[in-house]
XYZ file of C-alpha atoms in Angstrom:
357
model
C 0.000 0.000 0.000
C 1.319 3.448 -0.911
C 2.277 5.766 1.937
C 0.342 8.998 2.404
C 3.335 11.038 1.269
C 3.735 9.005 -1.908
C -0.015 9.246 -2.667
C 0.114 13.014 -2.205
C 3.024 13.281 -4.592
C 1.283 11.149 -7.219
C -1.840 13.332 -6.944
C 0.233 16.507 -7.298
C 2.096 15.231 -10.374
C -0.276 12.590 -11.699
C 0.178 13.831 -15.266
C 3.925 14.361 -14.844
C 5.254 11.610 -12.527
C 8.536 10.063 -13.483
C 8.915 8.050 -16.643
C 11.726 6.002 -18.147
C 12.890 6.531 -21.720
C 16.149 6.361 -23.703
C 17.988 5.018 -20.660
C 16.923 7.812 -18.255
C 14.534 8.205 -15.356
C 12.734 11.511 -15.962
C 11.554 13.436 -12.899
C 9.390 16.561 -13.019
C 9.952 19.606 -10.876
C 8.047 22.863 -10.638
C 9.531 26.005 -12.132
C 6.718 28.388 -11.237
C 8.797 30.045 -8.503
C 11.621 29.007 -6.148
C 9.243 28.312 -3.265
C 7.205 26.069 -5.576
C 10.392 24.299 -6.626
C 11.196 23.561 -2.980
C 7.629 22.378 -2.417
C 7.815 20.029 -5.408
C 10.960 18.375 -4.027
C 9.937 18.219 -0.390
C 6.766 16.448 -1.506
C 8.792 13.595 -2.996
C 9.067 10.284 -1.139
C 12.351 9.560 0.652
C 13.036 13.257 1.308
C 13.875 14.725 4.727
C 13.056 18.419 5.205
C 14.617 20.684 7.845
C 12.428 23.785 8.080
C 14.684 25.547 10.587
C 17.893 25.119 8.562
C 16.125 25.237 5.210
C 17.526 22.168 3.510
C 16.272 18.950 1.944
C 18.052 15.583 2.068
C 17.311 12.627 -0.172
C 18.646 9.088 -0.444
C 17.034 6.761 -2.981
C 18.181 3.893 -5.213
C 18.575 6.491 -7.989
C 20.339 9.402 -6.270
C 21.388 10.974 -3.007
C 22.213 14.496 -1.979
C 21.047 17.755 -0.491
C 19.390 21.013 -1.488
C 19.768 24.227 0.522
C 17.449 27.161 -0.037
C 17.012 30.667 1.318
C 15.013 33.752 0.396
C 17.610 36.497 0.781
C 15.289 39.357 -0.147
C 11.759 39.715 -1.423
C 11.872 38.149 -4.886
C 15.482 36.955 -4.576
C 16.383 33.346 -3.668
C 19.480 31.194 -3.395
C 19.294 27.438 -3.992
C 22.447 25.336 -3.681
C 22.191 21.653 -4.552
C 24.708 18.797 -4.378
C 23.796 15.383 -5.752
C 25.363 12.020 -6.576
C 23.603 9.826 -9.110
C 23.289 6.049 -8.950
C 21.424 5.867 -12.262
C 20.821 8.037 -15.317
C 18.399 10.754 -14.173
C 16.922 13.758 -15.989
C 15.015 16.525 -14.208
C 12.367 18.120 -16.406
C 11.275 21.654 -15.561
C 7.488 22.034 -15.526
C 5.712 25.363 -15.989
C 2.022 25.957 -15.505
C 1.038 28.846 -17.736
C -1.894 29.579 -15.455
C 0.509 30.552 -12.688
C 2.211 33.912 -12.409
C 5.916 33.281 -12.799
C 8.393 36.005 -13.577
C 11.503 34.417 -12.059
C 14.828 34.340 -13.872
C 17.398 31.619 -13.079
C 21.145 32.297 -13.044
C 23.294 29.276 -12.219
C 26.951 28.317 -11.911
C 27.084 24.590 -12.641
C 29.590 21.843 -11.964
C 29.025 18.266 -13.110
C 31.849 15.784 -12.614
C 31.399 12.885 -15.018
C 32.756 9.447 -14.214
C 34.883 7.968 -16.984
C 35.317 4.217 -16.644
C 38.537 2.800 -18.045
C 37.888 -0.912 -17.834
C 40.485 -2.444 -20.108
C 43.010 -5.268 -19.804
C 45.847 -2.850 -19.108
C 43.990 -0.559 -16.714
C 40.836 -0.686 -14.629
C 39.429 2.225 -12.717
C 37.406 5.436 -12.788
C 38.402 9.036 -13.459
C 36.285 12.106 -12.682
C 36.131 14.762 -15.394
C 34.654 18.048 -14.128
C 32.577 20.215 -16.456
C 31.612 23.800 -15.614
C 29.156 26.227 -17.151
C 26.991 29.272 -16.564
C 23.305 29.251 -17.473
C 20.863 32.151 -17.437
C 17.205 31.292 -18.122
C 14.301 33.633 -18.637
C 10.898 32.848 -17.079
C 8.837 30.067 -18.653
C 11.754 28.541 -20.554
C 11.829 24.754 -20.768
C 14.905 23.111 -19.293
C 16.168 19.611 -18.589
C 19.091 18.695 -16.328
C 20.823 15.558 -17.619
C 22.786 13.433 -15.133
C 24.545 10.114 -15.734
C 25.201 7.261 -13.336
C 28.193 8.083 -11.157
C 27.980 11.852 -11.745
C 28.494 14.356 -8.946
C 26.758 17.688 -9.460
C 26.814 21.062 -7.748
C 24.549 23.929 -8.779
C 24.599 27.436 -7.286
C 21.321 28.874 -8.553
C 19.942 32.367 -8.036
C 16.274 33.073 -8.626
C 15.105 36.683 -8.980
C 11.834 38.083 -10.217
C 11.195 40.924 -12.643
C 10.822 43.494 -9.894
C 14.206 42.563 -8.325
C 15.841 42.565 -11.765
C 14.541 46.039 -12.586
C 15.549 47.428 -9.190
C 19.020 45.894 -8.818
C 20.455 44.786 -12.171
C 18.985 46.924 -14.944
C 20.426 50.174 -13.459
C 23.916 48.621 -13.232
C 26.487 49.944 -15.728
C 28.234 46.565 -15.731
C 24.947 44.830 -16.622
C 24.656 47.068 -19.696
C 28.363 46.749 -20.573
C 27.860 42.962 -20.563
C 24.984 43.456 -23.070
C 22.638 41.637 -20.716
C 20.050 44.408 -21.074
C 19.959 43.481 -24.767
C 19.520 39.812 -23.870
C 16.590 40.645 -21.567
C 14.852 42.549 -24.376
C 15.656 39.961 -27.052
C 13.697 36.898 -28.163
C 16.455 34.585 -26.867
C 15.264 32.217 -24.136
C 18.516 31.531 -22.310
C 22.301 31.789 -22.222
C 24.562 28.764 -21.768
C 28.321 29.286 -21.591
C 30.743 26.378 -21.018
C 33.867 27.209 -19.025
C 37.388 25.874 -19.095
C 38.439 24.794 -15.600
C 41.003 27.612 -15.440
C 38.152 30.106 -15.967
C 35.991 28.817 -13.139
C 35.725 30.820 -9.915
C 36.180 27.640 -7.869
C 36.197 29.568 -4.618
C 32.440 30.017 -4.984
C 31.801 26.288 -4.610
C 34.167 25.998 -1.662
C 32.531 28.966 0.036
C 28.982 27.741 -0.480
C 30.005 24.294 0.752
C 31.180 25.997 3.933
C 28.153 28.271 4.271
C 25.647 25.450 3.797
C 27.148 22.813 6.055
C 24.546 20.697 7.776
C 25.133 21.012 11.491
C 23.169 21.290 14.690
C 19.686 22.708 14.421
C 20.597 25.745 16.528
C 23.354 26.867 14.159
C 22.472 30.242 12.638
C 23.578 30.953 9.054
C 25.783 33.943 8.364
C 23.285 35.790 6.163
C 25.564 38.775 5.578
C 28.325 36.503 4.285
C 25.865 34.564 2.126
C 24.520 37.790 0.567
C 28.042 39.078 -0.093
C 28.992 35.768 -1.711
C 25.909 35.857 -3.920
C 26.634 39.414 -5.075
C 30.238 38.444 -5.892
C 28.881 35.524 -7.905
C 26.671 37.868 -9.956
C 29.563 40.282 -10.540
C 31.777 37.413 -11.768
C 29.076 36.456 -14.271
C 28.673 40.040 -15.501
C 32.425 40.438 -15.944
C 32.623 37.174 -17.880
C 29.772 38.252 -20.177
C 31.539 41.545 -20.840
C 35.014 40.039 -21.386
C 33.872 37.199 -23.681
C 30.829 38.850 -25.285
C 28.655 35.961 -24.155
C 25.442 37.553 -25.403
C 26.901 38.178 -28.874
C 28.610 34.800 -29.216
C 26.034 32.503 -27.621
C 24.134 30.203 -29.981
C 21.034 28.435 -28.607
C 20.624 24.660 -28.649
C 17.230 23.038 -29.179
C 15.789 21.418 -26.036
C 15.738 17.907 -27.534
C 19.210 18.370 -28.990
C 20.615 19.392 -25.588
C 19.560 15.992 -24.287
C 21.106 14.245 -27.311
C 24.422 16.106 -27.209
C 24.847 15.233 -23.524
C 24.381 11.574 -24.407
C 26.937 11.875 -27.209
C 29.464 13.510 -24.864
C 28.940 10.780 -22.282
C 29.477 8.098 -24.921
C 32.741 9.749 -26.015
C 33.890 10.109 -22.392
C 33.515 6.380 -21.895
C 35.357 5.425 -25.103
C 38.464 7.570 -24.741
C 40.812 4.599 -24.867
C 39.717 3.925 -28.415
C 39.945 5.744 -31.731
C 37.461 8.516 -32.459
C 34.315 6.729 -33.705
C 33.509 9.323 -36.378
C 30.616 11.713 -36.887
C 28.702 9.358 -39.178
C 28.665 6.648 -36.506
C 27.620 9.070 -33.748
C 24.884 10.666 -35.842
C 23.385 7.283 -36.678
C 23.698 5.906 -33.150
C 22.010 8.915 -31.516
C 19.498 9.548 -34.303
C 20.524 13.076 -35.202
C 21.698 14.498 -38.505
C 25.455 14.892 -38.923
C 25.156 18.634 -39.571
C 22.916 19.197 -36.579
C 25.217 17.144 -34.356
C 28.245 19.224 -35.384
C 26.471 22.547 -34.815
C 24.570 21.751 -31.629
C 27.463 19.926 -29.951
C 29.762 22.889 -30.483
C 27.136 25.285 -29.147
C 26.583 23.089 -26.080
C 30.202 22.288 -25.167
C 32.159 25.107 -26.773
C 34.229 22.848 -29.066
C 33.739 20.652 -32.168
C 33.054 16.977 -31.485
C 36.542 15.719 -32.355
C 38.278 18.572 -30.520
C 36.195 17.769 -27.426
C 37.135 14.081 -27.729
C 40.829 14.863 -28.095
C 40.795 17.260 -25.118
C 39.137 14.587 -22.954
C 41.722 12.053 -24.129
C 44.523 14.409 -23.110
C 42.994 14.882 -19.654
C 42.744 11.119 -19.210
C 46.274 10.632 -20.547
C 47.679 13.062 -18.002
C 45.916 11.234 -15.176
C 47.126 7.801 -16.283
C 50.699 8.936 -16.893
C 50.878 10.868 -13.622
C 49.698 7.757 -11.777
C 52.363 5.689 -13.574
C 49.626 3.451 -14.969
C 51.032 3.270 -18.503
C 54.115 3.964 -20.583
C 53.913 6.721 -23.196
C 54.376 4.245 -26.046
C 51.558 1.997 -24.879
C 49.172 4.860 -24.137
C 49.792 6.586 -27.476
C 48.883 3.366 -29.268
C 45.715 2.915 -27.208
C 44.617 6.475 -27.994
C 44.949 5.866 -31.719
C 48.187 7.742 -32.475
C 50.520 6.356 -35.152
C 53.589 6.851 -32.978
C 54.602 8.281 -29.580
C 55.994 11.457 -31.176
C 52.613 12.513 -32.547
C 51.002 11.774 -29.190
C 53.667 13.768 -27.331
C 53.131 16.741 -29.655
C 49.366 16.664 -29.062
C 49.918 16.284 -25.323
C 52.242 19.311 -25.204
C 49.818 21.396 -27.279
C 47.078 20.710 -24.735
C 49.015 20.724 -21.449
C 52.063 22.834 -22.288
C 54.518 20.115 -21.257
C 55.737 16.814 -22.676
C 54.517 13.510 -21.185
C 58.102 12.820 -20.066
C 58.023 15.981 -17.945
C 55.263 14.716 -15.655
Protein backbone atom coordinates (compact mmCIF):
# COMPACT_ATOMS: atom_id res chain seq x y z
CA UNK A 1 0.00 0.00 0.00
CA UNK A 2 1.32 3.45 -0.91
CA UNK A 3 2.28 5.77 1.94
CA UNK A 4 0.34 9.00 2.40
CA UNK A 5 3.33 11.04 1.27
CA UNK A 6 3.73 9.00 -1.91
CA UNK A 7 -0.01 9.25 -2.67
CA UNK A 8 0.11 13.01 -2.21
CA UNK A 9 3.02 13.28 -4.59
CA UNK A 10 1.28 11.15 -7.22
CA UNK A 11 -1.84 13.33 -6.94
CA UNK A 12 0.23 16.51 -7.30
CA UNK A 13 2.10 15.23 -10.37
CA UNK A 14 -0.28 12.59 -11.70
CA UNK A 15 0.18 13.83 -15.27
CA UNK A 16 3.93 14.36 -14.84
CA UNK A 17 5.25 11.61 -12.53
CA UNK A 18 8.54 10.06 -13.48
CA UNK A 19 8.92 8.05 -16.64
CA UNK A 20 11.73 6.00 -18.15
CA UNK A 21 12.89 6.53 -21.72
CA UNK A 22 16.15 6.36 -23.70
CA UNK A 23 17.99 5.02 -20.66
CA UNK A 24 16.92 7.81 -18.26
CA UNK A 25 14.53 8.20 -15.36
CA UNK A 26 12.73 11.51 -15.96
CA UNK A 27 11.55 13.44 -12.90
CA UNK A 28 9.39 16.56 -13.02
CA UNK A 29 9.95 19.61 -10.88
CA UNK A 30 8.05 22.86 -10.64
CA UNK A 31 9.53 26.01 -12.13
CA UNK A 32 6.72 28.39 -11.24
CA UNK A 33 8.80 30.04 -8.50
CA UNK A 34 11.62 29.01 -6.15
CA UNK A 35 9.24 28.31 -3.26
CA UNK A 36 7.20 26.07 -5.58
CA UNK A 37 10.39 24.30 -6.63
CA UNK A 38 11.20 23.56 -2.98
CA UNK A 39 7.63 22.38 -2.42
CA UNK A 40 7.82 20.03 -5.41
CA UNK A 41 10.96 18.38 -4.03
CA UNK A 42 9.94 18.22 -0.39
CA UNK A 43 6.77 16.45 -1.51
CA UNK A 44 8.79 13.59 -3.00
CA UNK A 45 9.07 10.28 -1.14
CA UNK A 46 12.35 9.56 0.65
CA UNK A 47 13.04 13.26 1.31
CA UNK A 48 13.88 14.72 4.73
CA UNK A 49 13.06 18.42 5.20
CA UNK A 50 14.62 20.68 7.84
CA UNK A 51 12.43 23.79 8.08
CA UNK A 52 14.68 25.55 10.59
CA UNK A 53 17.89 25.12 8.56
CA UNK A 54 16.13 25.24 5.21
CA UNK A 55 17.53 22.17 3.51
CA UNK A 56 16.27 18.95 1.94
CA UNK A 57 18.05 15.58 2.07
CA UNK A 58 17.31 12.63 -0.17
CA UNK A 59 18.65 9.09 -0.44
CA UNK A 60 17.03 6.76 -2.98
CA UNK A 61 18.18 3.89 -5.21
CA UNK A 62 18.57 6.49 -7.99
CA UNK A 63 20.34 9.40 -6.27
CA UNK A 64 21.39 10.97 -3.01
CA UNK A 65 22.21 14.50 -1.98
CA UNK A 66 21.05 17.76 -0.49
CA UNK A 67 19.39 21.01 -1.49
CA UNK A 68 19.77 24.23 0.52
CA UNK A 69 17.45 27.16 -0.04
CA UNK A 70 17.01 30.67 1.32
CA UNK A 71 15.01 33.75 0.40
CA UNK A 72 17.61 36.50 0.78
CA UNK A 73 15.29 39.36 -0.15
CA UNK A 74 11.76 39.71 -1.42
CA UNK A 75 11.87 38.15 -4.89
CA UNK A 76 15.48 36.95 -4.58
CA UNK A 77 16.38 33.35 -3.67
CA UNK A 78 19.48 31.19 -3.39
CA UNK A 79 19.29 27.44 -3.99
CA UNK A 80 22.45 25.34 -3.68
CA UNK A 81 22.19 21.65 -4.55
CA UNK A 82 24.71 18.80 -4.38
CA UNK A 83 23.80 15.38 -5.75
CA UNK A 84 25.36 12.02 -6.58
CA UNK A 85 23.60 9.83 -9.11
CA UNK A 86 23.29 6.05 -8.95
CA UNK A 87 21.42 5.87 -12.26
CA UNK A 88 20.82 8.04 -15.32
CA UNK A 89 18.40 10.75 -14.17
CA UNK A 90 16.92 13.76 -15.99
CA UNK A 91 15.01 16.52 -14.21
CA UNK A 92 12.37 18.12 -16.41
CA UNK A 93 11.27 21.65 -15.56
CA UNK A 94 7.49 22.03 -15.53
CA UNK A 95 5.71 25.36 -15.99
CA UNK A 96 2.02 25.96 -15.51
CA UNK A 97 1.04 28.85 -17.74
CA UNK A 98 -1.89 29.58 -15.46
CA UNK A 99 0.51 30.55 -12.69
CA UNK A 100 2.21 33.91 -12.41
CA UNK A 101 5.92 33.28 -12.80
CA UNK A 102 8.39 36.01 -13.58
CA UNK A 103 11.50 34.42 -12.06
CA UNK A 104 14.83 34.34 -13.87
CA UNK A 105 17.40 31.62 -13.08
CA UNK A 106 21.14 32.30 -13.04
CA UNK A 107 23.29 29.28 -12.22
CA UNK A 108 26.95 28.32 -11.91
CA UNK A 109 27.08 24.59 -12.64
CA UNK A 110 29.59 21.84 -11.96
CA UNK A 111 29.02 18.27 -13.11
CA UNK A 112 31.85 15.78 -12.61
CA UNK A 113 31.40 12.89 -15.02
CA UNK A 114 32.76 9.45 -14.21
CA UNK A 115 34.88 7.97 -16.98
CA UNK A 116 35.32 4.22 -16.64
CA UNK A 117 38.54 2.80 -18.05
CA UNK A 118 37.89 -0.91 -17.83
CA UNK A 119 40.49 -2.44 -20.11
CA UNK A 120 43.01 -5.27 -19.80
CA UNK A 121 45.85 -2.85 -19.11
CA UNK A 122 43.99 -0.56 -16.71
CA UNK A 123 40.84 -0.69 -14.63
CA UNK A 124 39.43 2.23 -12.72
CA UNK A 125 37.41 5.44 -12.79
CA UNK A 126 38.40 9.04 -13.46
CA UNK A 127 36.29 12.11 -12.68
CA UNK A 128 36.13 14.76 -15.39
CA UNK A 129 34.65 18.05 -14.13
CA UNK A 130 32.58 20.22 -16.46
CA UNK A 131 31.61 23.80 -15.61
CA UNK A 132 29.16 26.23 -17.15
CA UNK A 133 26.99 29.27 -16.56
CA UNK A 134 23.30 29.25 -17.47
CA UNK A 135 20.86 32.15 -17.44
CA UNK A 136 17.21 31.29 -18.12
CA UNK A 137 14.30 33.63 -18.64
CA UNK A 138 10.90 32.85 -17.08
CA UNK A 139 8.84 30.07 -18.65
CA UNK A 140 11.75 28.54 -20.55
CA UNK A 141 11.83 24.75 -20.77
CA UNK A 142 14.90 23.11 -19.29
CA UNK A 143 16.17 19.61 -18.59
CA UNK A 144 19.09 18.70 -16.33
CA UNK A 145 20.82 15.56 -17.62
CA UNK A 146 22.79 13.43 -15.13
CA UNK A 147 24.55 10.11 -15.73
CA UNK A 148 25.20 7.26 -13.34
CA UNK A 149 28.19 8.08 -11.16
CA UNK A 150 27.98 11.85 -11.74
CA UNK A 151 28.49 14.36 -8.95
CA UNK A 152 26.76 17.69 -9.46
CA UNK A 153 26.81 21.06 -7.75
CA UNK A 154 24.55 23.93 -8.78
CA UNK A 155 24.60 27.44 -7.29
CA UNK A 156 21.32 28.87 -8.55
CA UNK A 157 19.94 32.37 -8.04
CA UNK A 158 16.27 33.07 -8.63
CA UNK A 159 15.11 36.68 -8.98
CA UNK A 160 11.83 38.08 -10.22
CA UNK A 161 11.19 40.92 -12.64
CA UNK A 162 10.82 43.49 -9.89
CA UNK A 163 14.21 42.56 -8.32
CA UNK A 164 15.84 42.56 -11.77
CA UNK A 165 14.54 46.04 -12.59
CA UNK A 166 15.55 47.43 -9.19
CA UNK A 167 19.02 45.89 -8.82
CA UNK A 168 20.45 44.79 -12.17
CA UNK A 169 18.98 46.92 -14.94
CA UNK A 170 20.43 50.17 -13.46
CA UNK A 171 23.92 48.62 -13.23
CA UNK A 172 26.49 49.94 -15.73
CA UNK A 173 28.23 46.56 -15.73
CA UNK A 174 24.95 44.83 -16.62
CA UNK A 175 24.66 47.07 -19.70
CA UNK A 176 28.36 46.75 -20.57
CA UNK A 177 27.86 42.96 -20.56
CA UNK A 178 24.98 43.46 -23.07
CA UNK A 179 22.64 41.64 -20.72
CA UNK A 180 20.05 44.41 -21.07
CA UNK A 181 19.96 43.48 -24.77
CA UNK A 182 19.52 39.81 -23.87
CA UNK A 183 16.59 40.64 -21.57
CA UNK A 184 14.85 42.55 -24.38
CA UNK A 185 15.66 39.96 -27.05
CA UNK A 186 13.70 36.90 -28.16
CA UNK A 187 16.46 34.59 -26.87
CA UNK A 188 15.26 32.22 -24.14
CA UNK A 189 18.52 31.53 -22.31
CA UNK A 190 22.30 31.79 -22.22
CA UNK A 191 24.56 28.76 -21.77
CA UNK A 192 28.32 29.29 -21.59
CA UNK A 193 30.74 26.38 -21.02
CA UNK A 194 33.87 27.21 -19.02
CA UNK A 195 37.39 25.87 -19.09
CA UNK A 196 38.44 24.79 -15.60
CA UNK A 197 41.00 27.61 -15.44
CA UNK A 198 38.15 30.11 -15.97
CA UNK A 199 35.99 28.82 -13.14
CA UNK A 200 35.72 30.82 -9.91
CA UNK A 201 36.18 27.64 -7.87
CA UNK A 202 36.20 29.57 -4.62
CA UNK A 203 32.44 30.02 -4.98
CA UNK A 204 31.80 26.29 -4.61
CA UNK A 205 34.17 26.00 -1.66
CA UNK A 206 32.53 28.97 0.04
CA UNK A 207 28.98 27.74 -0.48
CA UNK A 208 30.00 24.29 0.75
CA UNK A 209 31.18 26.00 3.93
CA UNK A 210 28.15 28.27 4.27
CA UNK A 211 25.65 25.45 3.80
CA UNK A 212 27.15 22.81 6.06
CA UNK A 213 24.55 20.70 7.78
CA UNK A 214 25.13 21.01 11.49
CA UNK A 215 23.17 21.29 14.69
CA UNK A 216 19.69 22.71 14.42
CA UNK A 217 20.60 25.75 16.53
CA UNK A 218 23.35 26.87 14.16
CA UNK A 219 22.47 30.24 12.64
CA UNK A 220 23.58 30.95 9.05
CA UNK A 221 25.78 33.94 8.36
CA UNK A 222 23.28 35.79 6.16
CA UNK A 223 25.56 38.77 5.58
CA UNK A 224 28.32 36.50 4.28
CA UNK A 225 25.86 34.56 2.13
CA UNK A 226 24.52 37.79 0.57
CA UNK A 227 28.04 39.08 -0.09
CA UNK A 228 28.99 35.77 -1.71
CA UNK A 229 25.91 35.86 -3.92
CA UNK A 230 26.63 39.41 -5.07
CA UNK A 231 30.24 38.44 -5.89
CA UNK A 232 28.88 35.52 -7.90
CA UNK A 233 26.67 37.87 -9.96
CA UNK A 234 29.56 40.28 -10.54
CA UNK A 235 31.78 37.41 -11.77
CA UNK A 236 29.08 36.46 -14.27
CA UNK A 237 28.67 40.04 -15.50
CA UNK A 238 32.42 40.44 -15.94
CA UNK A 239 32.62 37.17 -17.88
CA UNK A 240 29.77 38.25 -20.18
CA UNK A 241 31.54 41.54 -20.84
CA UNK A 242 35.01 40.04 -21.39
CA UNK A 243 33.87 37.20 -23.68
CA UNK A 244 30.83 38.85 -25.29
CA UNK A 245 28.66 35.96 -24.15
CA UNK A 246 25.44 37.55 -25.40
CA UNK A 247 26.90 38.18 -28.87
CA UNK A 248 28.61 34.80 -29.22
CA UNK A 249 26.03 32.50 -27.62
CA UNK A 250 24.13 30.20 -29.98
CA UNK A 251 21.03 28.44 -28.61
CA UNK A 252 20.62 24.66 -28.65
CA UNK A 253 17.23 23.04 -29.18
CA UNK A 254 15.79 21.42 -26.04
CA UNK A 255 15.74 17.91 -27.53
CA UNK A 256 19.21 18.37 -28.99
CA UNK A 257 20.61 19.39 -25.59
CA UNK A 258 19.56 15.99 -24.29
CA UNK A 259 21.11 14.25 -27.31
CA UNK A 260 24.42 16.11 -27.21
CA UNK A 261 24.85 15.23 -23.52
CA UNK A 262 24.38 11.57 -24.41
CA UNK A 263 26.94 11.87 -27.21
CA UNK A 264 29.46 13.51 -24.86
CA UNK A 265 28.94 10.78 -22.28
CA UNK A 266 29.48 8.10 -24.92
CA UNK A 267 32.74 9.75 -26.01
CA UNK A 268 33.89 10.11 -22.39
CA UNK A 269 33.52 6.38 -21.90
CA UNK A 270 35.36 5.43 -25.10
CA UNK A 271 38.46 7.57 -24.74
CA UNK A 272 40.81 4.60 -24.87
CA UNK A 273 39.72 3.92 -28.41
CA UNK A 274 39.94 5.74 -31.73
CA UNK A 275 37.46 8.52 -32.46
CA UNK A 276 34.32 6.73 -33.70
CA UNK A 277 33.51 9.32 -36.38
CA UNK A 278 30.62 11.71 -36.89
CA UNK A 279 28.70 9.36 -39.18
CA UNK A 280 28.67 6.65 -36.51
CA UNK A 281 27.62 9.07 -33.75
CA UNK A 282 24.88 10.67 -35.84
CA UNK A 283 23.38 7.28 -36.68
CA UNK A 284 23.70 5.91 -33.15
CA UNK A 285 22.01 8.92 -31.52
CA UNK A 286 19.50 9.55 -34.30
CA UNK A 287 20.52 13.08 -35.20
CA UNK A 288 21.70 14.50 -38.50
CA UNK A 289 25.45 14.89 -38.92
CA UNK A 290 25.16 18.63 -39.57
CA UNK A 291 22.92 19.20 -36.58
CA UNK A 292 25.22 17.14 -34.36
CA UNK A 293 28.25 19.22 -35.38
CA UNK A 294 26.47 22.55 -34.81
CA UNK A 295 24.57 21.75 -31.63
CA UNK A 296 27.46 19.93 -29.95
CA UNK A 297 29.76 22.89 -30.48
CA UNK A 298 27.14 25.28 -29.15
CA UNK A 299 26.58 23.09 -26.08
CA UNK A 300 30.20 22.29 -25.17
CA UNK A 301 32.16 25.11 -26.77
CA UNK A 302 34.23 22.85 -29.07
CA UNK A 303 33.74 20.65 -32.17
CA UNK A 304 33.05 16.98 -31.49
CA UNK A 305 36.54 15.72 -32.36
CA UNK A 306 38.28 18.57 -30.52
CA UNK A 307 36.19 17.77 -27.43
CA UNK A 308 37.13 14.08 -27.73
CA UNK A 309 40.83 14.86 -28.10
CA UNK A 310 40.79 17.26 -25.12
CA UNK A 311 39.14 14.59 -22.95
CA UNK A 312 41.72 12.05 -24.13
CA UNK A 313 44.52 14.41 -23.11
CA UNK A 314 42.99 14.88 -19.65
CA UNK A 315 42.74 11.12 -19.21
CA UNK A 316 46.27 10.63 -20.55
CA UNK A 317 47.68 13.06 -18.00
CA UNK A 318 45.92 11.23 -15.18
CA UNK A 319 47.13 7.80 -16.28
CA UNK A 320 50.70 8.94 -16.89
CA UNK A 321 50.88 10.87 -13.62
CA UNK A 322 49.70 7.76 -11.78
CA UNK A 323 52.36 5.69 -13.57
CA UNK A 324 49.63 3.45 -14.97
CA UNK A 325 51.03 3.27 -18.50
CA UNK A 326 54.12 3.96 -20.58
CA UNK A 327 53.91 6.72 -23.20
CA UNK A 328 54.38 4.24 -26.05
CA UNK A 329 51.56 2.00 -24.88
CA UNK A 330 49.17 4.86 -24.14
CA UNK A 331 49.79 6.59 -27.48
CA UNK A 332 48.88 3.37 -29.27
CA UNK A 333 45.71 2.91 -27.21
CA UNK A 334 44.62 6.47 -27.99
CA UNK A 335 44.95 5.87 -31.72
CA UNK A 336 48.19 7.74 -32.48
CA UNK A 337 50.52 6.36 -35.15
CA UNK A 338 53.59 6.85 -32.98
CA UNK A 339 54.60 8.28 -29.58
CA UNK A 340 55.99 11.46 -31.18
CA UNK A 341 52.61 12.51 -32.55
CA UNK A 342 51.00 11.77 -29.19
CA UNK A 343 53.67 13.77 -27.33
CA UNK A 344 53.13 16.74 -29.66
CA UNK A 345 49.37 16.66 -29.06
CA UNK A 346 49.92 16.28 -25.32
CA UNK A 347 52.24 19.31 -25.20
CA UNK A 348 49.82 21.40 -27.28
CA UNK A 349 47.08 20.71 -24.74
CA UNK A 350 49.02 20.72 -21.45
CA UNK A 351 52.06 22.83 -22.29
CA UNK A 352 54.52 20.11 -21.26
CA UNK A 353 55.74 16.81 -22.68
CA UNK A 354 54.52 13.51 -21.19
CA UNK A 355 58.10 12.82 -20.07
CA UNK A 356 58.02 15.98 -17.94
CA UNK A 357 55.26 14.72 -15.65
